[in-house]
Amino acid sequence: MTELRVEQAHGDAQLRDWQYVHNVIIPTDVLSLDEIRERSERYHLEVAYLGDTLVGCSTVRPPTSDAPVTTVIARVLADHRRQGFGGELYARGLARARELGADGIETVVLESNPDGLRFALKHGFVEVERYLLPGDSVPWITLSLA
């Protein structure tokens, strides 16, 4: 069996893969390649492959003076869910957050992604807030690691 290969997203090809996963799972917040390039300078972005097949992506947002928690987000394409890949991405993101000295860990899930919400709750997160971004019709859910 082919093992999951996870790499930090470098270069346009991997950033496009990260973009694809993000835009499929978060259709209410479609990002351009330029926006992702900018994010890759602030956040730790990774892409996951099974062989040559794109499986998912992750984001670790480091703490800031405005937000002292680290945000860890793992996204897996629907065809590859429930195979442990989300757990691997999450574990890597959590380890990265700990390296950054995170006092607290949060994640965000779009309400229309019940698989993502179940995953977060199963991994010890609790809901702390639901909110709509300007122009959105689907709420975001912020969850904190208990």
N, CA and C of each residue as an Amber inpcrd file, in Angstrom:
protein
   438
   0.8380000  -1.1870000   0.0000000   0.0000000   0.0000000   0.0000000
   0.8820000   1.2490000   0.0000000   0.5190000   2.2400000  -0.7680000
   1.2500000   3.4850000  -0.8570000   1.0130000   4.3080000   0.4060000
   2.0710000   4.8900000   0.9280000   1.9500000   5.7180000   2.1220000
   1.6300000   7.1550000   1.7500000   1.0140000   7.8330000   2.6900000
   0.7120000   9.2430000   2.5150000   2.0120000  10.0390000   2.5260000
   2.1500000  10.9200000   1.5550000   3.3190000  11.8020000   1.4660000
   2.8250000  13.2250000   1.6920000   3.3600000  13.8820000   2.7060000
   2.9460000  15.2450000   3.0370000   4.1500000  16.1580000   2.8930000
   3.9640000  17.2600000   2.1770000   5.0570000  18.2010000   1.9300000
   4.5800000  19.6250000   2.1410000   5.4940000  20.4620000   2.6050000
   5.1690000  21.8850000   2.6830000   4.9720000  22.3840000   1.2580000
   3.9440000  23.1720000   1.0540000   3.6140000  23.6690000  -0.2820000
   4.6200000  24.7390000  -0.6950000   5.4470000  24.3840000  -1.6820000
   6.4310000  25.3030000  -2.2660000   6.2230000  25.3000000  -3.7680000
   6.2800000  26.4410000  -4.3810000   6.1530000  26.5220000  -5.8280000
   4.7000000  26.4830000  -6.2690000   4.4780000  26.9670000  -7.4690000
   3.1090000  27.1180000  -7.9600000   2.3600000  25.7940000  -8.0930000
   3.0290000  24.7140000  -8.4680000   2.3200000  23.4390000  -8.6390000
   1.7080000  22.9830000  -7.3130000   2.4820000  23.0050000  -6.2410000
   1.9470000  22.5810000  -4.9460000   0.9640000  23.6020000  -4.3880000
   1.2020000  24.8790000  -4.6350000   0.2400000  25.8870000  -4.1780000
  -1.0840000  25.7350000  -4.9240000  -1.0340000  25.3650000  -6.2070000
  -2.2710000  25.1070000  -6.9580000  -2.9950000  23.8800000  -6.3880000
  -2.2410000  22.8590000  -5.9830000  -2.8730000  21.6930000  -5.3570000
  -3.5470000  22.0960000  -4.0510000  -2.8530000  22.8920000  -3.2370000
  -3.4420000  23.3740000  -1.9880000  -4.7110000  24.1680000  -2.3120000
  -4.6190000  25.0380000  -3.3180000  -5.7480000  25.8600000  -3.7530000
  -6.9380000  24.9850000  -4.1570000  -6.6700000  23.9470000  -4.9180000
  -7.7460000  23.0750000  -5.3870000  -8.5060000  22.4780000  -4.1950000
  -7.7830000  21.8940000  -3.2470000  -8.4370000  21.2780000  -2.0890000
  -9.2280000  22.3270000  -1.3150000  -8.6000000  23.4570000  -1.0330000
  -9.2930000  24.5230000  -0.2990000 -10.5660000  24.9360000  -1.0160000
 -10.4720000  25.2150000  -2.3070000 -11.6210000  25.7420000  -3.0320000
 -12.7380000  24.7180000  -3.1950000 -12.4200000  23.4280000  -3.2480000
 -13.4500000  22.3910000  -3.3130000 -14.1790000  22.2940000  -1.9720000
 -13.4340000  22.3330000  -0.8850000 -14.0290000  22.1390000   0.4390000
 -14.6390000  23.4260000   0.9880000 -14.1080000  24.5600000   0.5750000
 -14.6000000  25.8700000   1.0460000 -15.0750000  26.6900000  -0.1640000
 -16.1740000  26.2800000  -0.8070000 -16.6190000  26.9880000  -2.0190000
 -17.1220000  28.4020000  -1.7510000 -17.3640000  28.7510000  -0.5000000
 -17.8250000  30.0990000  -0.1710000 -16.6670000  31.0810000  -0.0450000
 -15.4310000  30.5880000  -0.0900000 -14.2490000  31.4460000   0.0640000
 -13.1690000  31.0220000  -0.9270000 -13.5150000  31.0600000  -2.2010000
 -12.5890000  30.6580000  -3.2540000 -11.3910000  31.6060000  -3.2570000
 -10.1880000  31.0220000  -3.2290000  -8.9600000  31.8100000  -3.1840000
  -8.2160000  31.7350000  -4.5050000  -7.6230000  32.8570000  -4.8910000
  -6.7910000  32.9050000  -6.0950000  -5.3840000  32.4110000  -5.7520000
  -4.6210000  32.1050000  -6.7740000  -3.2440000  31.6770000  -6.5580000
  -2.4370000  32.7840000  -5.8800000  -2.6730000  34.0330000  -6.2420000
  -1.9510000  35.1390000  -5.5860000  -2.2830000  35.2160000  -4.0980000
  -3.5550000  34.9970000  -3.7470000  -3.9280000  35.0070000  -2.3270000
  -3.2340000  33.8720000  -1.5760000  -3.1060000  32.7400000  -2.2170000
  -2.4570000  31.5960000  -1.5730000  -0.9570000  31.8350000  -1.4470000
  -0.3560000  32.4280000  -2.4590000   1.0720000  32.7760000  -2.3410000
   1.2910000  33.6650000  -1.1240000   0.4110000  34.6440000  -0.9440000
   0.5280000  35.5560000   0.1980000   0.3380000  34.7960000   1.5060000
  -0.6240000  33.9150000   1.5530000  -0.8580000  33.1230000   2.7700000
   0.3340000  32.2310000   3.0870000   0.9840000  31.7200000   2.0460000
   2.1120000  30.8140000   2.2760000   3.2940000  31.5270000   2.9270000
   3.2990000  32.8440000   2.8850000   4.3380000  33.6180000   3.5580000
   4.0200000  33.7950000   5.0500000   2.7340000  33.7230000   5.4120000
   2.3260000  33.9120000   6.8090000   2.0220000  32.6050000   7.5230000
   1.5370000  31.6240000   6.7870000   1.0740000  30.3700000   7.3600000
   1.9070000  29.1990000   6.8520000   1.8400000  28.1070000   7.5800000
   2.4970000  26.8690000   7.1520000   1.4610000  26.0560000   6.3790000
   1.6470000  25.9340000   5.0670000   0.7150000  25.2080000   4.2080000
   1.3490000  23.9010000   3.7630000   0.5960000  22.8160000   3.8530000
   1.0830000  21.5220000   3.3850000   0.0570000  20.8880000   2.4480000
   0.5700000  20.0320000   1.5670000  -0.2800000  19.2460000   0.6730000
   0.0300000  17.7730000   0.9000000  -0.9920000  16.9320000   0.7290000
  -0.8390000  15.5020000   0.9820000  -1.1950000  14.7210000  -0.2800000
  -0.3720000  13.7130000  -0.5580000  -0.5440000  12.8840000  -1.7440000
  -0.4790000  11.4130000  -1.3520000  -1.2530000  10.6130000  -2.0190000
  -1.1610000   9.1650000  -1.9420000  -0.6080000   8.7430000  -3.2960000
   0.6800000   8.4150000  -3.3320000   1.3410000   8.2640000  -4.6200000
   1.3600000   9.6220000  -5.2900000   0.7960000   9.6930000  -6.4890000
   0.7020000  10.9690000  -7.2020000  -0.6750000  11.6100000  -7.0760000
  -1.5580000  10.9960000  -6.2990000  -2.9280000  11.4770000  -6.1710000
  -3.0480000  12.4610000  -5.0200000  -3.5650000  13.6390000  -5.3230000
  -3.7980000  14.6550000  -4.3020000  -4.9090000  14.1850000  -3.3680000
  -4.6420000  14.2270000  -2.0620000  -5.5760000  13.7390000  -1.0560000
  -6.1300000  14.8870000  -0.2120000  -5.2800000  15.8500000   0.1590000
  -5.7410000  16.9120000   1.0370000  -4.6970000  17.9810000   1.2350000
  -4.9860000  18.8610000   2.1730000  -4.0590000  19.9420000   2.4970000
  -4.2580000  20.3290000   3.9570000  -3.3220000  21.0970000   4.4580000
  -3.4610000  21.5970000   5.8270000  -2.8910000  23.0020000   5.9240000
  -3.3150000  23.6680000   6.9770000  -2.8630000  25.0240000   7.2700000
  -2.5940000  25.1160000   8.7640000  -1.4830000  25.7360000   9.1190000
  -1.2240000  26.0930000  10.5080000  -0.9930000  27.6010000  10.5320000
  -1.8810000  28.2940000  11.2290000  -1.7560000  29.7440000  11.3980000
  -1.1000000  29.9920000  12.7500000   0.0780000  30.6000000  12.7600000
   0.7640000  30.8290000  14.0390000   0.0460000  31.8630000  14.8910000
   0.3280000  31.8520000  16.1910000  -0.2720000  32.8640000  17.0600000
   0.2420000  34.2520000  16.6940000  -0.5920000  35.2390000  16.9620000
  -0.2160000  36.6410000  16.7540000  -0.5550000  37.4100000  18.0220000
  -0.1670000  38.6720000  18.0590000  -0.5150000  39.4900000  19.2260000
  -2.0300000  39.6810000  19.3250000  -2.7250000  39.6810000  18.1830000
  -4.1830000  39.8170000  18.1820000  -4.8900000  38.5020000  18.4860000
  -4.2870000  37.3880000  18.0780000  -4.8830000  36.0650000  18.2780000
  -3.8050000  35.1400000  18.8350000  -3.7470000  34.9850000  20.1630000
  -2.6590000  34.2260000  20.7810000  -2.7530000  32.7120000  20.6230000
  -3.7680000  32.2160000  19.9280000  -3.8940000  30.7750000  19.7080000
  -3.3590000  30.4150000  18.3270000  -3.0330000  29.1490000  18.1470000
  -2.6230000  28.6420000  16.8440000  -3.8080000  27.9100000  16.2330000
  -4.0630000  28.1830000  14.9570000  -5.1610000  27.5340000  14.2580000
  -4.6000000  26.4210000  13.4000000  -5.1590000  25.2260000  13.5550000
  -4.7570000  24.0500000  12.7920000  -5.9620000  23.5890000  11.9750000
  -5.7800000  23.4950000  10.6640000  -6.8670000  23.0920000   9.7730000
  -6.3660000  21.9490000   8.8940000  -7.0840000  20.8390000   8.8900000
  -6.7830000  19.7100000   8.0130000  -7.9800000  19.5080000   7.0830000
  -7.7100000  19.4140000   5.7770000  -8.7880000  19.2180000   4.8010000
  -8.4580000  18.0050000   3.9460000  -9.4330000  17.1330000   3.7750000
  -9.2560000  15.9330000   2.9660000 -10.3930000  15.8810000   1.9440000
 -10.0400000  15.6280000   0.6880000 -11.0400000  15.5190000  -0.3620000
 -11.9920000  14.3570000  -0.0550000 -13.2440000  14.5070000  -0.4270000
 -14.3040000  13.5600000  -0.0490000 -13.9660000  12.1080000  -0.3720000
 -13.3740000  11.8380000  -1.5240000 -13.0700000  10.4550000  -1.9140000
 -12.0160000   9.8030000  -1.0330000 -11.3140000  10.5770000  -0.2260000
 -10.2110000  10.0470000   0.5750000 -10.4710000  10.1310000   2.0830000
 -11.6840000  10.4740000   2.4520000 -12.0150000  10.5860000   3.8750000
 -12.2110000   9.2030000   4.5010000 -12.1280000   9.1920000   5.8200000
 -12.3190000   7.9830000   6.6360000 -11.2720000   6.9030000   6.3430000
 -10.0680000   7.3600000   5.9830000  -8.9610000   6.4370000   5.7420000
  -7.7450000   6.7900000   6.6040000  -7.9310000   7.7450000   7.5190000
  -6.8580000   8.1330000   8.4260000  -6.0040000   9.2990000   7.9450000
  -6.2590000   9.7970000   6.7470000  -5.4260000  10.8740000   6.2150000
  -5.6330000  12.1820000   6.9700000  -6.8760000  12.4710000   7.3310000
  -7.1480000  13.6730000   8.1180000  -6.4330000  13.6200000   9.4560000
  -6.4240000  12.4510000  10.0700000  -5.7140000  12.2830000  11.3410000
  -4.2300000  12.5400000  11.2020000  -3.6490000  12.0670000  10.1010000
  -2.2160000  12.3090000   9.8760000  -1.9380000  13.7920000   9.6590000
  -2.7640000  14.4360000   8.8520000  -2.5810000  15.8750000   8.6160000
  -2.7620000  16.6600000   9.9100000  -3.7800000  16.2980000  10.6840000
  -4.0330000  16.9820000  11.9450000  -2.8660000  16.7900000  12.9130000
  -2.3490000  15.5730000  13.0250000  -1.2260000  15.3060000  13.9320000
  -0.0070000  16.1390000  13.5430000   0.2580000  16.2450000  12.2520000
   1.3830000  17.0720000  11.7880000   1.1440000  18.5420000  12.1410000
  -0.0920000  19.0200000  11.9120000  -0.4120000  20.4030000  12.2350000
  -0.3160000  20.6880000  13.7180000  -0.7750000  19.7470000  14.5170000
  -0.6950000  19.8930000  15.9710000   0.7650000  19.9390000  16.4320000
   1.6030000  19.0810000  15.8680000   3.0320000  19.0930000  16.2140000
   3.6480000  20.4310000  15.8260000   3.2900000  20.9420000  14.6730000
   3.8080000  22.2470000  14.2250000   3.3500000  23.3460000  15.1880000
   2.0900000  23.2950000  15.5990000   1.5560000  24.2830000  16.5370000
   2.3210000  24.2500000  17.8520000   2.6260000  23.0720000  18.3210000
   3.3820000  22.9310000  19.5720000   4.7960000  23.5030000  19.4090000
   5.4070000  23.2910000  18.2300000   6.7310000  23.8740000  17.9440000
   6.6880000  25.3930000  18.0180000   5.5550000  25.9620000  17.6290000
   5.3810000  27.4100000  17.6410000   5.0590000  27.9400000  19.0320000
   4.9470000  27.0320000  20.0100000   4.6710000  27.4380000  21.3800000
   3.2240000  27.8000000  21.6310000   2.3180000  27.1500000  20.9380000
   0.8970000  27.4680000  21.0600000   0.3980000  27.3130000  22.4910000
  -0.2770000  28.3490000  22.9790000  -0.9510000  28.2690000  24.2770000
  -2.2960000  27.5880000  24.1240000  -2.9120000  27.7840000  22.9850000
  -4.2080000  27.1870000  22.6940000  -4.2590000  26.8010000  21.2320000
  -5.1050000  25.8290000  20.9190000  -5.2680000  25.3540000  19.5470000
  -6.7260000  25.5330000  19.1580000  -6.9320000  26.1020000  17.9910000
  -8.2780000  26.2360000  17.4430000  -8.3000000  25.6580000  16.0370000
  -9.5120000  25.4440000  15.5550000  -9.7250000  25.0980000  14.1650000
 -10.9970000  25.8040000  13.7170000 -11.2020000  25.8820000  12.4210000
 -12.4300000  26.4500000  11.8680000 -12.9740000  25.4830000  10.8300000
 -14.3030000  25.3860000  10.8020000 -14.9810000  24.4860000   9.8800000
 -16.1700000  25.2280000   9.2970000 -16.3790000  25.0850000   8.0130000
 -17.5600000  25.6440000   7.3870000 -18.7600000  24.7700000   7.7710000
 -19.8480000  25.3860000   8.1840000 -21.0080000  24.6320000   8.6750000
 -21.5060000  23.6000000   7.6550000 -21.3270000  23.8690000   6.3870000
 -21.7930000  22.9450000   5.3460000 -20.8840000  21.7230000   5.1890000
 -19.8620000  21.5840000   6.0420000 -18.9390000  20.4540000   5.9980000
 -19.1420000  19.5860000   7.2550000 -20.1960000  18.7610000   7.2790000
 -20.4580000  17.9580000   8.4800000 -19.3330000  16.9620000   8.7760000
 -18.6520000  16.4560000   7.7460000 -17.5260000  15.5470000   7.9850000
 -16.4250000  16.2580000   8.7660000 -16.1350000  17.4930000   8.3860000
 -15.1050000  18.2650000   9.0840000 -15.4870000  18.5570000  10.5240000
 -16.7510000  18.8550000  10.7430000 -17.2190000  19.1320000  12.1030000
 -17.1390000  17.8670000  12.9650000 -17.5860000  16.7320000  12.4230000
 -17.4880000  15.4640000  13.1670000 -16.0310000  15.1420000  13.4980000
 -15.1300000  15.3670000  12.5300000 -13.7020000  15.1000000  12.7380000
 -13.1830000  15.9480000  13.9010000 -13.4920000  17.2420000  13.8840000
 -13.0000000  18.1330000  14.9350000 -13.5340000  17.7170000  16.3050000
 -14.8100000  17.4290000  16.3950000 -15.3970000  17.0250000  17.6730000
 -14.7840000  15.7110000  18.1580000 -14.5630000  14.7770000  17.2460000
 -13.9590000  13.4850000  17.6020000 -12.5410000  13.6620000  18.1410000
 -11.8400000  14.7050000  17.6890000 -10.4550000  14.9390000  18.1090000
 -10.3490000  15.9070000  19.2880000 -11.4430000  16.1100000  20.0030000
 -11.3920000  16.8520000  21.2530000 -11.6680000  18.3430000  21.1620000
 -12.1260000  18.8160000  20.0270000 -12.4650000  20.2340000  19.8960000
 -13.8940000  20.4610000  20.3730000 -14.1440000  21.6540000  20.9000000
 -15.4860000  22.0590000  21.2950000 -15.8150000  23.3770000  20.6100000
 -17.0670000  23.4980000  20.2320000 -17.5010000  24.7060000  19.5300000
 -17.4700000  25.9070000  20.4670000 -16.9050000  27.0190000  19.9730000
 -16.8830000  28.2460000  20.7610000 -17.6120000  29.3960000  20.0780000
 -17.7960000  29.3070000  18.7540000 -18.4320000  30.4390000  18.0710000
 -18.9060000  30.0150000  16.6820000 -20.0390000  30.6020000  16.2800000
 -20.5210000  30.5130000  14.8910000 -20.6780000  31.9450000  14.3930000
 -20.2520000  32.1710000  13.1640000 -20.3290000  33.5280000  12.6330000
 -20.4170000  33.5090000  11.1220000 -20.9450000  34.6030000  10.5790000
 -21.0130000  34.8040000   9.1380000 -20.0230000  35.8910000   8.7560000
 -19.2490000  35.6360000   7.7350000 -18.3960000  36.6880000   7.1890000
 -19.2550000  37.5620000   6.2800000 -18.8810000  38.8200000   6.0850000
 -19.6750000  39.7000000   5.2230000 -19.8960000  39.0650000   3.8420000
 -21.1490000  39.0200000   3.4420000 -21.4990000  38.4780000   2.1380000
 -21.7060000  36.9710000   2.1200000 -21.3640000  36.2700000   3.1900000
 -21.5370000  34.8220000   3.2530000 -22.9510000  34.4660000   3.6880000
 -23.3940000  33.2670000   3.3200000 -24.6820000  32.7600000   3.7830000
 -24.5150000  31.4830000   4.5940000 -23.3020000  30.9270000   4.6030000
 -23.0110000  29.7090000   5.3560000 -22.0920000  30.0780000   6.5200000
 -22.5060000  29.7790000   7.7560000 -21.6860000  30.1400000   8.9160000
 -20.3900000  29.3350000   9.0130000 -19.4100000  29.9720000   9.6120000
 -18.1590000  29.3350000  10.0200000 -18.3020000  28.9450000  11.4770000
 -17.6430000  27.8720000  11.8570000 -17.6570000  27.4170000  13.2410000
 -16.2070000  27.4200000  13.7340000 -15.9570000  28.1520000  14.8160000
 -14.6510000  28.1120000  15.4690000 -14.7520000  27.1190000  16.6020000
 -13.7550000  26.2450000  16.6740000 -13.6950000  25.2310000  17.7280000
 -12.3490000  25.3200000  18.4180000 -12.3550000  25.0540000  19.7080000
 -11.1370000  25.1140000  20.5030000 -10.8250000  23.7250000  21.0510000
  -9.5400000  23.3730000  21.0750000  -9.1380000  22.0860000  21.6210000
  -9.3040000  22.1220000  23.1340000 -10.1240000  21.2140000  23.6380000
 -10.4360000  21.1950000  25.0780000  -9.2600000  20.6660000  25.8770000
